[in-house]
């Protein structure tokens, strides 16, 4: 094959920064957030050497604030960046639920998948699910931060519901992340992994799995003048 | 009474004002407000150790028995048999020990501690009625992971037994470890009693039902010496300092944990009382919560989070600004985003 080894830029530096920034801060937030429940001592986690600090509510809360500052930075960066550039490739579209079903069915039966754009339908749905939960956590978390400021009194109803939403969204986010990791149990999806490290994925993979996206990139390359400004930097074909 | 604003108070208030500013911007401002500890609705109390003698001639101090009478209807009635807090081997059960009146338990929300202290060359027997201090910024209420604790307009800090899961975090973060746990009751019994939760936490609620009815808390009414007095906090605080001056003594509770609504008055320095309690506990091999010390000037952890609070508020603005800048540069073609 003539184009074997060729790569396509899938995740820009900005996207990689957002993904890993969110990953690290969410990991810290989950670990320290669970520490706000009296959980680590009860279930003997603090008996593990090196994990004693998890038993201190104050240490874990300080770290939770630091994680929150990191996540808030990343979330607002992400939202503003893509709004300014008008990039909405990952937003769910009409018919995504049905399409996801066909993709999963094809994966299981080794049949033919429907043609996909830059993101698969289930990736767009997963993004929305995780995104909505992160936003719920961010806003309920901000209310909880303000509540902790000395001499501020919020109505008990506001604090109560912010707390319940924060706790529920945490559980849902953990489910979402389990789903995110589980996606890599499927061999086909693993081709996407280098995209989040180097930014590039195999051209052959894009060609057969993301044919709609590939067609767009090709078209842009041929017209040399990109139709949409936002595509000029995020997609590029390079020789390996 | 002139009020000196310390640097810390100034910083606290500035941060509170900043937080309220954010709330205004988000539309939540209408419902939030800065705490007004000078409001006449705010109730404070004085516990005058120069007057309390621990009801020497009574089997149980009268404030303690009056508290029991008033609170009895709220006492827990656990479902038995009780189960250990898996994977731990223990559970906290006071239901068979309801007659214990010399410490805080779910069935005893106030008690009178008795210690001997040497002061000015004399040995003094001190009786110290103990209960929740009803802090201005209660660490228990702010840090409860289920928001089961409420700070009422009166200043009373009250635990909702229907929401409490009994993790006892409130006890861990309280400088005096006031709330006490009873297993076998509450929400956790309806969910997964074998795996999670521990019961319900109980403590003094400032006799909120009596206060609502325009009456005084039971301990004040029962005290034969007039050692316990509730009233508008601003007046109580003034009285406490006047009285302390009068007896050439000290006030405890005004500065502790960032301010509380309870003001102890004593002729003996509280450092000595604290040490006497700690020593007595050691001598009796008592390392359990329920008999708190009186650490002078104990700080409120929440006062230390102001810097972290500000960074959490600046982060979204910084993120948005960085994104605007980067997006602008890449759109202009000044920089490639690879």
Coordinates of C-alpha atoms in Angstrom, one line a residue:
Chain A
X1 CA 0.0 0.0 0.0
X2 CA 1.4 3.3 -1.0
X3 CA 0.2 5.3 1.9
X4 CA 1.1 2.8 4.6
X5 CA 2.6 4.6 7.6
X6 CA 1.0 7.9 6.8
X7 CA -0.6 9.7 9.7
X8 CA -3.3 12.2 10.2
X9 CA -3.5 14.8 12.9
X10 CA -6.6 14.0 15.0
X11 CA -6.0 15.7 18.3
X12 CA -4.4 19.1 18.3
X13 CA -2.1 20.2 21.1
X14 CA -4.9 22.2 22.6
X15 CA -7.2 19.1 22.7
X16 CA -4.5 17.0 24.2
X17 CA -3.9 19.6 26.9
X18 CA -7.6 19.6 27.7
X19 CA -7.9 15.8 27.7
X20 CA -4.9 15.2 30.0
X21 CA -5.6 18.3 32.1
X22 CA -9.1 17.0 32.7
X23 CA -7.9 13.4 33.3
X24 CA -5.3 14.4 35.9
X25 CA -7.6 16.8 37.8
X26 CA -10.6 14.5 37.6
X27 CA -8.4 11.7 39.0
X28 CA -7.3 13.9 41.9
X29 CA -10.8 15.1 42.4
X30 CA -12.3 11.6 42.6
X31 CA -9.6 10.3 45.0
X32 CA -9.9 13.4 47.3
X33 CA -13.6 13.7 46.8
X34 CA -14.2 10.2 48.1
X35 CA -12.0 11.3 51.0
X36 CA -14.7 13.7 51.9
X37 CA -17.0 10.8 52.8
X38 CA -15.8 9.0 55.8
X39 CA -14.8 6.1 53.6
X40 CA -11.0 5.5 53.6
X41 CA -10.7 4.8 57.3
X42 CA -13.8 2.7 57.5
X43 CA -12.7 0.4 54.6
X44 CA -9.1 0.2 55.8
X45 CA -7.6 2.1 52.9
X46 CA -5.7 4.2 55.3
X47 CA -3.9 1.1 56.6
X48 CA -2.2 0.7 53.2
X49 CA 1.4 2.2 53.6
X50 CA 1.5 5.6 52.0
X51 CA -2.2 6.0 52.0
X52 CA -2.6 7.3 55.6
X53 CA -3.1 10.9 54.4
X54 CA -6.3 9.9 52.7
X55 CA -7.8 9.7 56.2
X56 CA -7.4 13.4 56.8
X57 CA -10.4 15.4 55.8
X58 CA -8.5 18.6 55.7
X59 CA -5.6 17.3 53.6
X60 CA -7.9 15.8 51.1
X61 CA -10.1 18.9 51.0
X62 CA -7.1 21.1 50.3
X63 CA -6.1 18.8 47.4
X64 CA -9.7 18.8 46.2
X65 CA -9.6 22.6 45.9
X66 CA -6.4 22.3 43.9
X67 CA -7.9 19.7 41.6
X68 CA -11.0 21.9 41.3
X69 CA -8.9 24.9 40.2
X70 CA -7.2 22.7 37.6
X71 CA -10.5 21.3 36.3
X72 CA -12.2 24.7 36.2
X73 CA -9.3 26.1 34.2
X74 CA -9.5 23.3 31.7
X75 CA -13.3 23.3 31.4
X76 CA -13.5 27.0 30.7
X77 CA -10.5 26.9 28.4
X78 CA -12.2 24.0 26.4
X79 CA -15.6 25.8 26.2
X80 CA -14.2 29.2 25.1
X81 CA -11.6 27.7 22.7
X82 CA -14.1 25.7 20.7
X83 CA -16.8 28.4 20.8
X84 CA -14.4 31.0 19.4
X85 CA -13.2 28.6 16.7
X86 CA -16.8 27.3 16.1
X87 CA -15.7 23.7 16.3
X88 CA -18.5 21.3 17.2
X89 CA -17.3 18.0 15.7
X90 CA -17.9 16.2 19.0
X91 CA -21.4 17.5 19.7
X92 CA -24.1 14.8 19.4
X93 CA -26.2 14.8 16.3
X94 CA -29.7 13.7 15.5
X95 CA -29.8 9.9 15.0
X96 CA -26.6 9.2 17.1
X97 CA -28.4 6.7 19.4
X98 CA -29.4 4.6 16.4
X99 CA -26.1 4.9 14.7
X100 CA -24.3 3.9 17.9
X101 CA -26.4 0.8 18.0
X102 CA -25.4 -0.1 14.4
X103 CA -21.7 0.6 15.2
X104 CA -21.7 -1.7 18.3
X105 CA -23.7 -4.3 16.4
X106 CA -21.1 -4.2 13.6
X107 CA -18.3 -4.5 16.1
X108 CA -19.9 -7.6 17.7
X109 CA -20.9 -9.3 14.5
X110 CA -17.8 -8.2 12.5
X111 CA -20.2 -6.6 10.0
X112 CA -19.8 -3.3 8.2
X113 CA -20.0 -0.1 10.3
X114 CA -21.8 2.9 9.1
X115 CA -19.6 5.7 7.7
X116 CA -18.4 7.9 10.4
X117 CA -17.2 11.5 10.7
X118 CA -14.3 12.6 12.9
X119 CA -16.0 11.1 15.9
X120 CA -18.1 8.0 16.1
X121 CA -21.7 8.4 17.1
X122 CA -21.1 6.8 20.5
X123 CA -18.1 9.0 21.1
X124 CA -20.3 12.0 20.7
X125 CA -22.9 10.6 23.1
X126 CA -20.1 9.7 25.6
X127 CA -18.7 13.2 25.3
X128 CA -22.2 14.7 26.1
X129 CA -22.7 12.3 29.0
X130 CA -19.3 13.1 30.6
X131 CA -19.5 16.8 29.7
X132 CA -22.9 17.2 31.3
X133 CA -21.8 15.5 34.5
X134 CA -18.6 17.5 34.6
X135 CA -20.6 20.7 34.3
X136 CA -23.0 19.6 37.0
X137 CA -20.0 18.9 39.2
X138 CA -18.3 22.2 38.4
X139 CA -21.3 24.3 39.2
X140 CA -22.5 22.4 42.3
X141 CA -18.9 22.3 43.4
X142 CA -18.6 26.1 43.1
X143 CA -21.6 26.5 45.3
X144 CA -20.0 24.2 47.8
X145 CA -16.8 26.2 47.7
X146 CA -18.7 29.4 48.3
X147 CA -20.6 27.8 51.2
X148 CA -17.3 27.0 52.9
X149 CA -16.2 30.6 52.9
X150 CA -16.4 31.9 56.5
X151 CA -19.3 34.1 57.2
X152 CA -21.2 33.3 54.0
X153 CA -24.6 31.7 54.7
X154 CA -26.3 30.1 51.8
X155 CA -29.9 28.9 52.1
X156 CA -29.9 25.4 53.4
X157 CA -32.0 24.2 50.4
X158 CA -29.4 25.5 47.9
X159 CA -26.6 23.8 49.8
X160 CA -28.6 20.6 50.2
X161 CA -29.3 20.3 46.5
X162 CA -25.8 21.3 45.4
X163 CA -24.5 18.5 47.7
X164 CA -26.9 15.9 46.3
X165 CA -26.2 16.8 42.7
X166 CA -22.5 16.8 43.4
X167 CA -22.7 13.3 44.9
X168 CA -24.9 11.9 42.2
X169 CA -22.9 13.4 39.3
X170 CA -19.8 11.9 40.9
X171 CA -21.3 8.4 40.7
X172 CA -22.5 9.0 37.1
X173 CA -19.0 10.4 36.1
X174 CA -17.3 7.3 37.5
X175 CA -19.7 5.2 35.4
X176 CA -18.9 7.3 32.4
X177 CA -15.1 6.8 33.0
X178 CA -15.5 3.1 33.4
X179 CA -17.3 3.1 30.0
X180 CA -14.5 5.3 28.5
X181 CA -11.9 2.8 29.6
X182 CA -14.0 -0.2 28.6
X183 CA -14.1 1.1 25.1
X184 CA -10.5 0.1 24.7
X185 CA -11.4 -3.5 25.4
X186 CA -12.5 -3.4 21.8
X187 CA -9.4 -3.8 19.6
X188 CA -10.8 -1.6 16.8
X189 CA -10.9 1.4 19.2
X190 CA -7.3 1.1 20.3
X191 CA -6.1 2.7 17.0
X192 CA -7.3 6.0 18.5
X193 CA -5.0 5.8 21.5
X194 CA -1.9 7.3 19.8
X195 CA -4.1 10.3 18.9
X196 CA -4.3 11.4 22.5
X197 CA -0.5 11.1 23.0
X198 CA 1.1 12.2 19.8
X199 CA -1.9 13.8 18.2
X200 CA -1.7 11.5 15.1
X201 CA -3.5 8.4 14.0
X202 CA -3.0 6.0 11.1
X203 CA -4.3 7.3 7.8
X204 CA -5.5 3.8 6.9
X205 CA -7.6 3.7 10.0
X206 CA -9.2 7.1 9.3
X207 CA -9.9 6.0 5.7
X208 CA -11.9 3.0 6.6
X209 CA -13.5 4.0 9.9
X210 CA -13.9 7.7 9.6
X211 CA -14.6 7.9 5.9
X212 CA -16.8 11.0 6.1
X213 CA -14.0 12.9 8.0
X214 CA -11.4 11.5 5.5
X215 CA -13.4 12.8 2.6
X216 CA -13.6 16.2 4.1
X217 CA -9.9 16.4 4.7
X218 CA -9.2 15.2 1.2
X219 CA -11.6 17.8 -0.2
X220 CA -9.9 20.6 1.7
X221 CA -6.5 19.5 0.7
X222 CA -7.5 19.4 -3.0
X223 CA -9.2 22.8 -2.9
X224 CA -6.1 24.0 -1.0
X225 CA -8.1 26.9 0.3
X226 CA -10.1 25.4 3.2
X227 CA -13.8 25.8 3.2
X228 CA -13.9 26.3 6.9
X229 CA -11.2 28.0 8.8
X230 CA -11.5 25.7 11.8
X231 CA -10.5 22.7 9.7
X232 CA -7.2 24.2 8.5
X233 CA -5.2 23.5 11.6
X234 CA -6.9 20.5 13.1
X235 CA -6.6 18.2 10.2
X236 CA -3.5 17.6 8.2
X237 CA -2.1 14.7 6.3
X238 CA 1.6 14.1 6.8
X239 CA 4.0 11.5 5.7
X240 CA 5.5 9.4 8.4
Chain B
X1 CA -18.6 48.4 72.6
X2 CA -15.8 49.2 70.2
X3 CA -14.9 46.5 67.8
X4 CA -11.4 46.0 66.7
X5 CA -11.1 44.5 63.3
X6 CA -8.2 42.3 63.1
X7 CA -6.3 41.5 59.9
X8 CA -7.9 38.0 59.9
X9 CA -11.4 39.4 60.3
X10 CA -10.7 41.9 57.5
X11 CA -9.5 39.0 55.2
X12 CA -12.5 36.9 56.2
X13 CA -14.9 39.6 55.4
X14 CA -13.2 40.5 52.1
X15 CA -13.4 36.9 51.0
X16 CA -17.0 36.7 52.1
X17 CA -17.8 39.8 50.1
X18 CA -16.0 38.3 47.1
X19 CA -18.0 35.1 47.4
X20 CA -21.2 37.1 47.6
X21 CA -20.1 39.1 44.5
X22 CA -19.8 35.8 42.6
X23 CA -23.2 34.8 43.7
X24 CA -24.7 38.1 42.6
X25 CA -23.2 37.5 39.2
X26 CA -24.8 34.0 39.0
X27 CA -28.2 35.2 40.2
X28 CA -27.9 33.3 43.5
X29 CA -27.1 36.5 45.3
X30 CA -30.6 37.2 46.3
X31 CA -30.8 34.1 48.4
X32 CA -27.3 34.3 50.0
X33 CA -26.2 36.7 52.6
X34 CA -23.3 37.4 54.8
X35 CA -23.8 36.2 58.3
X36 CA -24.9 38.9 60.6
X37 CA -23.9 37.9 64.1
X38 CA -25.1 41.2 65.4
X39 CA -28.7 40.5 64.4
X40 CA -31.0 40.3 67.4
X41 CA -32.3 37.1 66.0
X42 CA -28.9 35.6 66.7
X43 CA -28.9 33.8 70.1
X44 CA -25.9 33.5 72.2
X45 CA -25.4 32.0 75.7
X46 CA -23.2 32.5 78.7
X47 CA -22.0 29.7 80.9
X48 CA -20.7 31.2 84.1
X49 CA -18.3 28.9 85.8
X50 CA -18.1 31.2 88.8
X51 CA -21.7 30.4 89.5
X52 CA -22.0 26.7 88.4
X53 CA -21.3 24.3 91.2
X54 CA -22.4 21.2 89.3
X55 CA -25.5 20.9 91.5
X56 CA -23.5 19.3 94.3
X57 CA -26.6 18.1 96.2
X58 CA -28.3 16.6 93.2
X59 CA -27.7 13.1 91.9
X60 CA -27.6 14.5 88.3
X61 CA -27.0 18.3 87.6
X62 CA -30.4 19.9 86.9
X63 CA -29.4 21.2 83.5
X64 CA -28.5 17.6 82.5
X65 CA -31.8 16.1 83.6
X66 CA -33.8 19.0 82.1
X67 CA -32.0 18.5 78.8
X68 CA -33.0 14.8 78.9
X69 CA -36.6 15.6 79.6
X70 CA -36.8 18.1 76.8
X71 CA -34.9 16.0 74.2
X72 CA -36.2 12.5 75.0
X73 CA -38.7 12.5 72.1
X74 CA -35.7 12.9 69.8
X75 CA -33.7 10.1 71.3
X76 CA -32.8 7.2 68.9
X77 CA -34.7 3.9 69.2
X78 CA -32.4 1.5 67.2
X79 CA -33.4 -1.6 65.4
X80 CA -31.7 -4.6 67.0
X81 CA -29.6 -6.6 66.6
X82 CA -27.0 -4.0 65.7
X83 CA -24.4 -4.9 63.1
X84 CA -20.7 -3.9 63.1
X85 CA -19.6 -1.3 60.6
X86 CA -18.2 -3.8 58.1
X87 CA -15.3 -4.4 57.6
X88 CA -14.7 -2.9 61.0
X89 CA -15.6 -5.1 64.0
X90 CA -17.2 -2.4 66.1
X91 CA -20.4 -0.4 66.2
X92 CA -21.4 2.5 68.5
X93 CA -24.3 1.7 70.7
X94 CA -25.4 3.8 73.7
X95 CA -29.0 2.6 73.8
X96 CA -28.2 0.3 76.8
X97 CA -26.2 3.0 78.5
X98 CA -28.8 5.8 78.6
X99 CA -28.0 6.4 82.3
X100 CA -24.5 7.6 81.5
X101 CA -24.6 11.3 82.4
X102 CA -21.0 12.2 82.8
X103 CA -20.2 12.6 79.1
X104 CA -21.8 13.4 75.8
X105 CA -23.8 10.5 74.3
X106 CA -26.7 10.3 71.8
X107 CA -28.8 10.1 74.9
X108 CA -27.0 12.9 76.8
X109 CA -26.5 16.1 75.0
X110 CA -25.1 18.1 77.9
X111 CA -23.0 17.1 80.9
X112 CA -21.1 18.8 83.7
X113 CA -17.4 18.0 83.7
X114 CA -15.7 18.3 87.1
X115 CA -12.0 19.0 87.5
X116 CA -9.6 20.2 90.2
X117 CA -7.3 23.1 89.2
X118 CA -4.7 24.9 91.1
X119 CA -4.9 28.6 90.8
X120 CA -3.3 31.4 92.8
X121 CA -2.0 28.8 95.3
X122 CA -5.5 27.4 95.8
X123 CA -7.1 24.2 94.7
X124 CA -10.4 24.9 93.0
X125 CA -13.1 22.5 92.1
X126 CA -14.5 23.6 88.7
X127 CA -17.7 22.4 87.2
X128 CA -18.0 22.9 83.5
X129 CA -21.3 22.3 81.7
X130 CA -20.5 21.1 78.2
X131 CA -22.5 20.8 75.0
X132 CA -22.3 22.1 71.4
X133 CA -20.8 25.6 71.2
X134 CA -23.0 26.5 68.1
X135 CA -20.1 27.9 66.1
X136 CA -20.4 31.0 63.9
X137 CA -18.8 29.0 61.0
X138 CA -19.5 25.4 62.1
X139 CA -17.0 23.0 60.5
X140 CA -19.5 20.2 61.1
X141 CA -22.2 21.9 59.2
X142 CA -20.0 23.2 56.3
X143 CA -18.2 19.9 55.8
X144 CA -21.0 17.3 56.2
X145 CA -20.9 15.3 53.0
X146 CA -24.7 15.0 52.9
X147 CA -25.5 18.5 54.0
X148 CA -27.5 17.0 56.9
X149 CA -26.6 19.9 59.3
X150 CA -28.3 23.2 59.3
X151 CA -27.3 26.6 60.8
X152 CA -30.6 28.2 61.8
X153 CA -31.2 32.0 61.8
X154 CA -31.0 31.8 65.6
X155 CA -27.4 30.5 65.2
X156 CA -28.4 27.0 66.4
X157 CA -26.5 24.2 64.6
X158 CA -28.9 21.3 64.1
X159 CA -28.5 17.8 62.7
X160 CA -31.3 16.4 60.5
X161 CA -31.8 12.8 61.7
X162 CA -33.6 11.9 58.5
X163 CA -30.6 12.9 56.3
X164 CA -27.7 12.0 58.5
X165 CA -25.8 8.8 57.4
X166 CA -23.8 8.5 60.6
X167 CA -20.3 8.7 59.1
X168 CA -19.2 10.8 62.1
X169 CA -17.2 13.2 60.0
X170 CA -18.8 16.0 61.9
X171 CA -17.3 14.6 65.1
X172 CA -13.9 14.3 63.5
X173 CA -13.9 17.9 62.2
X174 CA -15.3 19.5 65.4
X175 CA -12.6 20.9 67.6
X176 CA -14.5 19.4 70.6
X177 CA -15.8 16.2 68.9
X178 CA -19.3 17.1 70.1
X179 CA -21.8 15.0 68.0
X180 CA -22.2 11.4 69.2
X181 CA -23.3 8.4 67.1
X182 CA -25.9 5.8 67.6
X183 CA -26.0 2.8 65.3
X184 CA -29.2 1.1 64.1
X185 CA -31.2 4.3 63.2
X186 CA -31.5 6.6 60.2
X187 CA -31.2 6.5 56.5
X188 CA -28.5 3.9 56.2
X189 CA -30.8 1.3 57.7
X190 CA -33.0 1.7 54.6
X191 CA -30.2 1.5 52.1
X192 CA -27.3 -0.9 52.8
X193 CA -26.9 -1.3 56.5
X194 CA -24.5 -4.1 56.2
X195 CA -22.0 -2.2 54.0
X196 CA -22.3 1.6 54.5
X197 CA -23.4 4.2 57.0
X198 CA -23.2 4.1 60.8
X199 CA -26.3 5.5 62.3
X200 CA -27.2 9.1 63.2
X201 CA -25.3 11.8 65.0
X202 CA -26.9 13.5 68.0
X203 CA -26.1 16.7 69.9
X204 CA -27.6 19.8 71.5
X205 CA -29.8 21.7 69.1
X206 CA -30.2 24.7 71.4
X207 CA -33.7 23.5 72.2
X208 CA -34.8 24.9 68.8
X209 CA -38.4 23.9 69.5
X210 CA -38.5 25.9 72.8
X211 CA -36.8 28.9 71.1
X212 CA -39.3 28.8 68.3
X213 CA -42.1 28.9 70.9
X214 CA -40.5 32.0 72.5
X215 CA -39.2 30.0 75.5
X216 CA -35.7 29.6 76.9
X217 CA -33.6 26.4 76.5
X218 CA -34.3 23.8 79.2
X219 CA -30.8 24.0 80.7
X220 CA -31.2 27.7 81.5
X221 CA -34.7 27.2 83.0
X222 CA -33.5 24.4 85.2
X223 CA -30.3 26.0 86.5
X224 CA -30.8 27.0 90.1
X225 CA -27.7 29.3 90.1
X226 CA -28.4 31.3 87.0
X227 CA -25.1 30.1 85.6
X228 CA -26.6 29.6 82.1
X229 CA -28.2 32.4 80.2
X230 CA -29.4 32.7 76.7
X231 CA -30.2 35.9 74.9
X232 CA -29.5 38.1 71.9
X233 CA -25.9 37.2 71.1
X234 CA -24.7 40.8 70.9
X235 CA -25.9 41.5 74.4
X236 CA -24.7 38.2 75.7
X237 CA -21.2 38.8 74.4
X238 CA -21.1 42.2 76.0
X239 CA -22.3 40.8 79.3
X240 CA -19.7 38.0 79.1
X241 CA -16.8 40.4 78.8
X242 CA -18.2 42.7 81.5
X243 CA -18.7 39.8 83.8
X244 CA -15.2 38.5 83.1
X245 CA -13.8 41.9 84.0
X246 CA -15.8 41.9 87.2
X247 CA -14.4 38.6 88.4
X248 CA -11.0 39.3 86.9
X249 CA -11.4 36.3 84.8
X250 CA -11.4 34.9 81.2
X251 CA -13.8 34.3 78.4
X252 CA -13.8 31.1 76.3
X253 CA -15.7 30.6 73.0
X254 CA -15.5 34.0 71.5
X255 CA -12.4 33.4 69.5
X256 CA -12.3 29.6 69.4
X257 CA -13.0 27.9 66.1
X258 CA -13.3 31.4 64.6
X259 CA -16.1 32.4 67.0
X260 CA -19.0 30.6 68.6
X261 CA -22.3 31.6 70.2
X262 CA -21.3 30.2 73.6
X263 CA -19.3 32.3 76.1
X264 CA -17.8 30.6 79.1
X265 CA -16.7 32.8 82.0
X266 CA -14.1 31.6 84.5
X267 CA -11.8 33.0 87.1
X268 CA -9.3 30.3 86.3
X269 CA -7.5 30.4 82.9
X270 CA -9.0 28.0 80.5
X271 CA -5.5 26.6 79.6
X272 CA -5.5 25.1 83.2
X273 CA -9.0 23.7 82.8
X274 CA -8.1 22.2 79.5
X275 CA -5.0 20.6 80.9
X276 CA -6.9 19.3 83.9
X277 CA -9.5 17.6 81.7
X278 CA -6.8 16.1 79.4
X279 CA -4.8 14.8 82.5
X280 CA -7.9 13.4 84.1
X281 CA -8.9 11.6 80.8
X282 CA -5.4 10.2 80.6
X283 CA -5.5 9.0 84.2
X284 CA -8.8 7.2 83.5
X285 CA -7.5 5.8 80.2
X286 CA -10.4 7.6 78.4
X287 CA -9.5 8.3 74.8
X288 CA -13.0 8.3 73.5
X289 CA -14.9 11.4 72.3
X290 CA -17.7 12.7 74.5
X291 CA -15.5 14.4 77.1
X292 CA -14.0 17.4 75.3
X293 CA -11.1 19.5 76.3
X294 CA -11.1 23.3 76.1
X295 CA -8.2 24.1 73.7
X296 CA -7.7 27.9 73.9
X297 CA -7.6 29.7 70.6
X298 CA -8.3 26.6 68.6
X299 CA -8.5 27.6 64.9
X300 CA -11.2 27.0 62.4
X301 CA -9.8 25.0 59.5
X302 CA -12.2 26.8 57.1
X303 CA -10.3 30.1 57.7
X304 CA -7.3 28.6 56.1
X305 CA -9.1 27.7 52.8
X306 CA -9.5 31.4 51.6
X307 CA -6.4 31.2 49.4
X308 CA -7.6 28.0 47.8
X309 CA -11.1 29.5 47.4
X310 CA -9.7 32.4 45.5
X311 CA -7.7 30.1 43.2
X312 CA -10.8 28.1 42.5
X313 CA -12.6 31.3 41.5
X314 CA -9.8 32.7 39.4
X315 CA -9.3 29.4 37.5
X316 CA -12.3 29.7 35.2
X317 CA -11.5 33.2 34.3
X318 CA -7.8 32.3 33.6
X319 CA -8.9 29.3 31.5
X320 CA -11.3 31.4 29.4
X321 CA -8.7 34.1 28.9
X322 CA -6.0 31.5 27.9
X323 CA -8.5 29.9 25.4
X324 CA -9.4 33.3 23.9
X325 CA -5.8 34.2 23.4
X326 CA -4.8 30.8 21.9
X327 CA -7.8 30.5 19.7
X328 CA -7.3 34.1 18.4
X329 CA -3.6 33.3 17.6
X330 CA -4.4 30.1 15.8
X331 CA -7.3 31.6 13.9
X332 CA -5.0 34.5 12.8
X333 CA -2.6 31.9 11.6
X334 CA 0.2 33.2 13.9
X335 CA 0.5 29.8 15.5
X336 CA -0.2 26.3 14.4
X337 CA -2.1 24.2 16.8
X338 CA -0.6 20.8 16.4

